[in-house]
Amino acid sequence: MIQIGLVGYGYWGPNLARAAAESDAFALAMVADMSPAALERARRRHPTTRLVTDWRDLVADPRIDAVVIATPVGSHFEIALAALRAGKHVLVEKPMTDSPMTASILVEEAARRSRVLMVDHTFVYTGAVQAIGDLIASGRIGDIYYYDSTRINLGLFQRDVSVIWDLAVHDFAIMDHLLKARPVAISASGACFVPNSPENMAYLSVFFEDGAMAHLNVSWLAPVKVRQTMIGGSQRMIVYDDMQTSEKVKIYDRGVSLSEGQKQAYEHLISYRIGEMSAPVISSREALFTEMDEFARCIQTGAAPVTDGACGLRVVEMLATATRSMALRGQPLELRMERLAS
Amino acid sequence: MIQIGLVGYGYWGPNLARAAAESDAFALAMVADMSPAALERARRRHPTTRLVTDWRDLVADPRIDAVVIATPVGSHFEIALAALRAGKHVLVEKPMTDSPMTASILVEEAARRSRVLMVDHTFVYTGAVQAIGDLIASGRIGDIYYYDSTRINLGLFQRDVSVIWDLAVHDFAIMDHLLKARPVAISASGACFVPNSPENMAYLSVFFEDGAMAHLNVSWLAPVKVRQTMIGGSQRMIVYDDMQTSEKVKIYDRGVSLSEGQKQAYEHLISYRIGEMSAPVISSREALFTEMDEFARCIQTGAAPVTDGACGLRVVEMLATATRSMALRGQPLELRMERLAS
Amino acid sequence: MIQIGLVGYGYWGPNLARAAAESDAFALAMVADMSPAALERARRRHPTTRLVTDWRDLVADPRIDAVVIATPVGSHFEIALAALRAGKHVLVEKPMTDSPMTASILVEEAARRSRVLMVDHTFVYTGAVQAIGDLIASGRIGDIYYYDSTRINLGLFQRDVSVIWDLAVHDFAIMDHLLKARPVAISASGACFVPNSPENMAYLSVFFEDGAMAHLNVSWLAPVKVRQTMIGGSQRMIVYDDMQTSEKVKIYDRGVSLSEGQKQAYEHLISYRIGEMSAPVISSREALFTEMDEFARCIQTGAAPVTDGACGLRVVEMLATATRSMALRGQPLELRMERLAS
Amino acid sequence: MIQIGLVGYGYWGPNLARAAAESDAFALAMVADMSPAALERARRRHPTTRLVTDWRDLVADPRIDAVVIATPVGSHFEIALAALRAGKHVLVEKPMTDSPMTASILVEEAARRSRVLMVDHTFVYTGAVQAIGDLIASGRIGDIYYYDSTRINLGLFQRDVSVIWDLAVHDFAIMDHLLKARPVAISASGACFVPNSPENMAYLSVFFEDGAMAHLNVSWLAPVKVRQTMIGGSQRMIVYDDMQTSEKVKIYDRGVSLSEGQKQAYEHLISYRIGEMSAPVISSREALFTEMDEFARCIQTGAAPVTDGACGLRVVEMLATATRSMALRGQPLELRMERLAS
């Protein structure tokens, strides 16, 4: 079994610990957290796991095969780099780091040492996103025209990063997984209504090289919780509503087409297609379990994870670029990265 | 009774004709339309109304007191200007004209001749928007932080104007009515997926002088019809869903506040308020009837309509500015107008 | 063109008048109503139609081919019988009469004179019910297990009949159309919360000869309007929600099956099937137009209408039996009729 | 701390174990289950708890203060009676027993020995039901006219009891808690579509002495999951939708009233009230924790629990009576019990 060392037992860490503990491929060997209260919580749930307060002790332990990092984003780079240099495989909470520069250093370090570097973009491993990926791959959606996502709720305000780094990161990871076209520019705008706080609401437009467009509406200051994504294609359109308890993904056989070669008035050329709606069966397996399986598979085979370091880097570049555009009230900024999806 | 001449009996004209015919204040004296088929339809519904093919005959007729214009936007300016110069009161379909320049000429002409110039921003006269206006005026919402609207559906693609001029115009009129702060800049982005067509989907961010923000998501290429607006305030938040058959307007006693003067860690300073939700009774009177009453009242008293020419001009300036920004992929552009709401 | 005489221009009559007037097969020749105000409303909408206050004048007029009856249910029998005896075809508002006895007399009279006797069970002609009928006929639903309908709202209380005669009549007509098994007994219960009024809420269980079951929940005293029907079959299940503006009919590939021949514990024998959901395209044509086409077709060809007098009689027998059971607090009563659906 | 012995670690037992373990008032001292696999699951989650295969060992252990019973309903009586006779307090899974006779014996035994006998009617302890109880107590709802509940889903079919004992039991407990009028008769009907299985769908009408009415629609064979209860009162009406993630309880200021003393036509006497809708804040505390607090409070003070043995007996009498009526196709049967709510 792969011996896991988990750094950070705060909000999300316990979920990663549980997933590691319940997996047949992993053993949760060690947990590091600066907080004695957090370590006490870990002790009650995982009585046989070793506990340390300094992550450096965990990274230095030769019995640890893989390090899972669930600390605040500002510390991801230092811990992940140390873990890779110590020869560990790394699974790091999203976003991978807080700048494209540090993200690319991690990617290079992992490549140099042939270690797995994986980012915990959990949504990519949900049954819903995997079903959407299958639909797109099957050709039933056709060319992708747009990706339009609303991800809003009340709270939780974060002190160190804007809502973009907290919520838009999910959509950038999903887009990176689903869309094959290269994003070329971003225009973002946002606002903050709590003094001395980062932006709590933001709107992001992403332009793709093939003319497709994505748009994200993210907020911590909405009266209701919404998790809805629409994906429009030339053949069909998808509505993915993650707040539904069933039928999260609906496929609409709807669209518009322009008849060519006709000399009639313009309005006669546009025709609308209103066909059946259907909702496929979605796997209800917990995404974190699928993700841990992927981590184990890549450690064992040397394969690149679906959400590998290169993916994590692309997402960080988009986050950083969107943040700069937001400071400029929507000034569009070019993306330099080679390709969104690998 | 005020003698009405209606120019344009196409898609929306019949509704204006019906509202005029059923009002006690008006008589539908005359209808002009170039299309014999349209005039035949008018004849069946309004057998006693005079019908002409040239709007100039209608404008020249001394028996006509007020001209209602429901033609394509490109012709609004010429017809409205001629009507005002002939001493008629004018109610013109939205948007008022296709450029700020022509819009301001109409405003000046109406002022010079002391005629009523009113724009058919129908949504402003709905029970829902009026209830929201009352809520804001009562102070229950507090300071307005944001206005966020989604107005999407499949079709109807228009040949001459982008989706901004067709759908965002509704939100600009509602914002002009509800929000008292001055908008200072717009960043817009959009895309088109039908060749040689104007943009069929667009995203608009509007920045206000007091830090508030508005955002519109408008599209003719969505799989489902959505008409939803959220208005966030310092005291409460509103969700206005026009697709609901009842409880269109919901008020959430929710928000966030930052405790001052405390020396604790940041996260203890933010507190969330999750209180009651309520849905007021909304008048179900047809908005067009309320609007025609307003037109009659202003003709009779000389008062300025709620949606007067100045309002129409502000909306047109916003539409034109958004259109330019969209061509620049979100480049933020300043608005020069004095004030959004009068 | 078939010359129509309409008796009753109150709540529903104007809709029948409009459908007759807009149909190519009919001419709305005459309207009878005791109320001068009703006749004045008819005159404005149908200026060329003859108006009379006594329905006997209409029935006696030799120029009238068919009589449409939209009066209170208590008068249906007398008017319809007179019309049939005068050799007219008859389309009568639902329920056909207020007792099985009078209903069967009408059926016999129509048969004797070879006239069309049709009941205005409008729901049967909606795109939704027709789509459900097609689904059942295709075998995709399998054997029908149950029909479960909720038809509730606030108001309109009626003075002369209970909610059963007002709302359950719709479901009895739909069931008569969709279900081929014979209903054998009814148990109904209800309550009234307005003094000296007929029951305003009622629950009806119908037992079928093949073991299938139907249940109706009807009320004038509900806080919200619900129009939802579930139809469960051995292969698939249907949810028909008439309050939805789109996707009114949804088909769920769900069910349960009992594996046979296995010796395992009982709980392993039951298996659940959770498959795709889909929503077919539903015709949006107004049901009343489809119904008037059916009336014309039957007059012209002598065919029996989908909702003929025999259907009307079966529905009336169910209404009368349910009413008696309700007075006995759910005492089950047998139905004597031969067959529900023809 | 009160030493808890839990009998039954199958489907629901682990939840009771967790609630006991996390409560400050209780210690989970012992678990009994016949299944070694169940005991192994218990051992992993509660490593310090003693495990036995025979519940008699648990009941006989003098260190145990209170016995919690989560076994199939057929064994409740024997275990509970033995526990009471051994001087233990008892919390028993719903329904309390499978017959009124055995239920009343338990009530008498608990009274004779002054032990707490409590039934795990969890729904009564939810924030939603408690908020509804507060609303009714405040008088805002007025006289209760009806309770109408739909509790349907696909599965889980049970081998030994009908859907009435599995699902209607929740509503009977909620009704017993909320409604003060005495139920006097029940009419129930049902059907089964799996051979040699108890009824999987049932409809129950309950008549109250004051004219109020309740109706339950319960099924294991519905395509969608519904948990919706409407409560109509003379002043306001409630819709409680347990499938909503927020605003589970909505209050509608709607109703109908009959003006008295007027001589006008009947239809002018009925007036409808359509006022505001509101949704109160509901406690999101897990119901099981509130319930365990109540169990501890009653053990410590000798008070009767909200869902005491008498409540459990009333619910069992209603279940048994409904079951007999269902076998008679809705034949109404009288209830003999003194009063529904204590």
PDB file of N, CA and C in Angstrom, chain B residues 10-53:
ATOM      1  N   GLY B  10     -46.736  45.258 -36.846  1.00  0.00           N
ATOM      2  CA  GLY B  10     -46.045  43.975 -37.053  1.00  0.00           C
ATOM      3  C   GLY B  10     -46.153  43.077 -35.840  1.00  0.00           C
ATOM      4  N   TYR B  11     -45.016  42.891 -35.127  1.00  0.00           N
ATOM      5  CA  TYR B  11     -44.986  41.972 -33.987  1.00  0.00           C
ATOM      6  C   TYR B  11     -45.593  42.608 -32.731  1.00  0.00           C
ATOM      7  N   TRP B  12     -45.164  43.813 -32.407  1.00  0.00           N
ATOM      8  CA  TRP B  12     -45.572  44.429 -31.150  1.00  0.00           C
ATOM      9  C   TRP B  12     -46.722  45.418 -31.326  1.00  0.00           C
ATOM     10  N   GLY B  13     -46.849  45.992 -32.508  1.00  0.00           N
ATOM     11  CA  GLY B  13     -47.888  46.986 -32.771  1.00  0.00           C
ATOM     12  C   GLY B  13     -49.289  46.543 -32.363  1.00  0.00           C
ATOM     13  N   PRO B  14     -49.697  45.314 -32.682  1.00  0.00           N
ATOM     14  CA  PRO B  14     -51.054  44.891 -32.299  1.00  0.00           C
ATOM     15  C   PRO B  14     -51.306  44.993 -30.796  1.00  0.00           C
ATOM     16  N   ASN B  15     -50.280  44.771 -29.981  1.00  0.00           N
ATOM     17  CA  ASN B  15     -50.472  44.901 -28.538  1.00  0.00           C
ATOM     18  C   ASN B  15     -50.717  46.354 -28.149  1.00  0.00           C
ATOM     19  N   LEU B  16     -49.959  47.267 -28.759  1.00  0.00           N
ATOM     20  CA  LEU B  16     -50.166  48.682 -28.480  1.00  0.00           C
ATOM     21  C   LEU B  16     -51.547  49.111 -28.972  1.00  0.00           C
ATOM     22  N   ALA B  17     -51.967  48.587 -30.113  1.00  0.00           N
ATOM     23  CA  ALA B  17     -53.296  48.910 -30.648  1.00  0.00           C
ATOM     24  C   ALA B  17     -54.383  48.443 -29.683  1.00  0.00           C
ATOM     25  N   ARG B  18     -54.243  47.246 -29.185  1.00  0.00           N
ATOM     26  CA  ARG B  18     -55.224  46.711 -28.254  1.00  0.00           C
ATOM     27  C   ARG B  18     -55.281  47.541 -26.974  1.00  0.00           C
ATOM     28  N   ALA B  19     -54.087  47.904 -26.450  1.00  0.00           N
ATOM     29  CA  ALA B  19     -54.060  48.696 -25.218  1.00  0.00           C
ATOM     30  C   ALA B  19     -54.711  50.063 -25.450  1.00  0.00           C
ATOM     31  N   ALA B  20     -54.452  50.666 -26.604  1.00  0.00           N
ATOM     32  CA  ALA B  20     -55.059  51.968 -26.900  1.00  0.00           C
ATOM     33  C   ALA B  20     -56.572  51.826 -27.048  1.00  0.00           C
ATOM     34  N   ALA B  21     -56.985  50.748 -27.711  1.00  0.00           N
ATOM     35  CA  ALA B  21     -58.417  50.565 -27.986  1.00  0.00           C
ATOM     36  C   ALA B  21     -59.197  50.301 -26.701  1.00  0.00           C
ATOM     37  N   GLU B  22     -58.577  49.608 -25.753  1.00  0.00           N
ATOM     38  CA  GLU B  22     -59.309  49.253 -24.534  1.00  0.00           C
ATOM     39  C   GLU B  22     -59.199  50.329 -23.454  1.00  0.00           C
ATOM     40  N   SER B  23     -58.408  51.369 -23.709  1.00  0.00           N
ATOM     41  CA  SER B  23     -58.258  52.451 -22.726  1.00  0.00           C
ATOM     42  C   SER B  23     -59.386  53.464 -22.900  1.00  0.00           C
ATOM     43  N   ASP B  24     -59.851  53.981 -21.798  1.00  0.00           N
ATOM     44  CA  ASP B  24     -60.891  55.008 -21.873  1.00  0.00           C
ATOM     45  C   ASP B  24     -60.334  56.347 -22.326  1.00  0.00           C
ATOM     46  N   ALA B  25     -59.012  56.532 -22.165  1.00  0.00           N
ATOM     47  CA  ALA B  25     -58.416  57.829 -22.466  1.00  0.00           C
ATOM     48  C   ALA B  25     -58.109  58.001 -23.948  1.00  0.00           C
ATOM     49  N   PHE B  26     -58.031  56.883 -24.664  1.00  0.00           N
ATOM     50  CA  PHE B  26     -57.569  56.944 -26.052  1.00  0.00           C
ATOM     51  C   PHE B  26     -58.609  56.407 -27.033  1.00  0.00           C
ATOM     52  N   ALA B  27     -58.507  56.874 -28.260  1.00  0.00           N
ATOM     53  CA  ALA B  27     -59.198  56.238 -29.384  1.00  0.00           C
ATOM     54  C   ALA B  27     -58.142  55.876 -30.416  1.00  0.00           C
ATOM     55  N   LEU B  28     -58.198  54.656 -30.924  1.00  0.00           N
ATOM     56  CA  LEU B  28     -57.241  54.240 -31.961  1.00  0.00           C
ATOM     57  C   LEU B  28     -57.773  54.739 -33.304  1.00  0.00           C
ATOM     58  N   ALA B  29     -57.323  55.917 -33.685  1.00  0.00           N
ATOM     59  CA  ALA B  29     -57.931  56.568 -34.843  1.00  0.00           C
ATOM     60  C   ALA B  29     -57.338  56.101 -36.162  1.00  0.00           C
ATOM     61  N   MET B  30     -56.086  55.712 -36.150  1.00  0.00           N
ATOM     62  CA  MET B  30     -55.406  55.489 -37.431  1.00  0.00           C
ATOM     63  C   MET B  30     -54.252  54.513 -37.230  1.00  0.00           C
ATOM     64  N   VAL B  31     -54.025  53.681 -38.254  1.00  0.00           N
ATOM     65  CA  VAL B  31     -52.881  52.770 -38.250  1.00  0.00           C
ATOM     66  C   VAL B  31     -52.182  52.881 -39.594  1.00  0.00           C
ATOM     67  N   ALA B  32     -50.856  52.978 -39.555  1.00  0.00           N
ATOM     68  CA  ALA B  32     -50.068  53.003 -40.793  1.00  0.00           C
ATOM     69  C   ALA B  32     -49.130  51.815 -40.833  1.00  0.00           C
ATOM     70  N   ASP B  33     -49.092  51.146 -41.972  1.00  0.00           N
ATOM     71  CA  ASP B  33     -48.120  50.065 -42.170  1.00  0.00           C
ATOM     72  C   ASP B  33     -47.927  49.877 -43.665  1.00  0.00           C
ATOM     73  N   MET B  34     -46.701  49.632 -44.078  1.00  0.00           N
ATOM     74  CA  MET B  34     -46.423  49.439 -45.500  1.00  0.00           C
ATOM     75  C   MET B  34     -47.016  48.151 -46.027  1.00  0.00           C
ATOM     76  N   SER B  35     -47.243  47.174 -45.134  1.00  0.00           N
ATOM     77  CA  SER B  35     -47.643  45.841 -45.573  1.00  0.00           C
ATOM     78  C   SER B  35     -49.166  45.715 -45.652  1.00  0.00           C
ATOM     79  N   PRO B  36     -49.699  45.375 -46.831  1.00  0.00           N
ATOM     80  CA  PRO B  36     -51.159  45.175 -46.942  1.00  0.00           C
ATOM     81  C   PRO B  36     -51.657  44.077 -46.011  1.00  0.00           C
ATOM     82  N   ALA B  37     -50.849  43.028 -45.820  1.00  0.00           N
ATOM     83  CA  ALA B  37     -51.276  41.937 -44.940  1.00  0.00           C
ATOM     84  C   ALA B  37     -51.427  42.437 -43.509  1.00  0.00           C
ATOM     85  N   ALA B  38     -50.479  43.281 -43.077  1.00  0.00           N
ATOM     86  CA  ALA B  38     -50.564  43.825 -41.718  1.00  0.00           C
ATOM     87  C   ALA B  38     -51.819  44.689 -41.595  1.00  0.00           C
ATOM     88  N   LEU B  39     -52.086  45.504 -42.604  1.00  0.00           N
ATOM     89  CA  LEU B  39     -53.275  46.367 -42.540  1.00  0.00           C
ATOM     90  C   LEU B  39     -54.552  45.529 -42.520  1.00  0.00           C
ATOM     91  N   GLU B  40     -54.547  44.413 -43.241  1.00  0.00           N
ATOM     92  CA  GLU B  40     -55.724  43.548 -43.243  1.00  0.00           C
ATOM     93  C   GLU B  40     -55.960  42.975 -41.851  1.00  0.00           C
ATOM     94  N   ARG B  41     -54.872  42.574 -41.186  1.00  0.00           N
ATOM     95  CA  ARG B  41     -55.010  42.088 -39.807  1.00  0.00           C
ATOM     96  C   ARG B  41     -55.555  43.191 -38.897  1.00  0.00           C
ATOM     97  N   ALA B  42     -55.068  44.409 -39.101  1.00  0.00           N
ATOM     98  CA  ALA B  42     -55.543  45.529 -38.282  1.00  0.00           C
ATOM     99  C   ALA B  42     -57.032  45.777 -38.540  1.00  0.00           C
ATOM    100  N   ARG B  43     -57.436  45.667 -39.795  1.00  0.00           N
ATOM    101  CA  ARG B  43     -58.824  45.939 -40.159  1.00  0.00           C
ATOM    102  C   ARG B  43     -59.772  44.981 -39.441  1.00  0.00           C
ATOM    103  N   ARG B  44     -59.382  43.681 -39.372  1.00  0.00           N
ATOM    104  CA  ARG B  44     -60.266  42.708 -38.744  1.00  0.00           C
ATOM    105  C   ARG B  44     -60.443  42.989 -37.256  1.00  0.00           C
ATOM    106  N   ARG B  45     -59.373  43.352 -36.600  1.00  0.00           N
ATOM    107  CA  ARG B  45     -59.440  43.605 -35.152  1.00  0.00           C
ATOM    108  C   ARG B  45     -60.011  44.980 -34.815  1.00  0.00           C
ATOM    109  N   HIS B  46     -59.778  45.955 -35.686  1.00  0.00           N
ATOM    110  CA  HIS B  46     -60.190  47.336 -35.389  1.00  0.00           C
ATOM    111  C   HIS B  46     -60.908  47.903 -36.609  1.00  0.00           C
ATOM    112  N   PRO B  47     -62.135  47.427 -36.855  1.00  0.00           N
ATOM    113  CA  PRO B  47     -62.816  47.746 -38.117  1.00  0.00           C
ATOM    114  C   PRO B  47     -63.102  49.231 -38.321  1.00  0.00           C
ATOM    115  N   THR B  48     -63.138  50.019 -37.277  1.00  0.00           N
ATOM    116  CA  THR B  48     -63.482  51.423 -37.456  1.00  0.00           C
ATOM    117  C   THR B  48     -62.262  52.329 -37.561  1.00  0.00           C
ATOM    118  N   THR B  49     -61.076  51.744 -37.473  1.00  0.00           N
ATOM    119  CA  THR B  49     -59.851  52.544 -37.507  1.00  0.00           C
ATOM    120  C   THR B  49     -59.434  52.801 -38.953  1.00  0.00           C
ATOM    121  N   ARG B  50     -59.015  54.062 -39.251  1.00  0.00           N
ATOM    122  CA  ARG B  50     -58.519  54.367 -40.600  1.00  0.00           C
ATOM    123  C   ARG B  50     -57.144  53.739 -40.811  1.00  0.00           C
ATOM    124  N   LEU B  51     -56.911  53.264 -42.026  1.00  0.00           N
ATOM    125  CA  LEU B  51     -55.664  52.571 -42.326  1.00  0.00           C
ATOM    126  C   LEU B  51     -54.946  53.262 -43.473  1.00  0.00           C
ATOM    127  N   VAL B  52     -53.642  53.459 -43.328  1.00  0.00           N
ATOM    128  CA  VAL B  52     -52.856  54.062 -44.412  1.00  0.00           C
ATOM    129  C   VAL B  52     -51.557  53.296 -44.574  1.00  0.00           C
ATOM    130  N   THR B  53     -50.965  53.397 -45.752  1.00  0.00           N
ATOM    131  CA  THR B  53     -49.704  52.686 -45.985  1.00  0.00           C
ATOM    132  C   THR B  53     -48.503  53.579 -45.710  1.00  0.00           C
TER     133      THR B  53
END
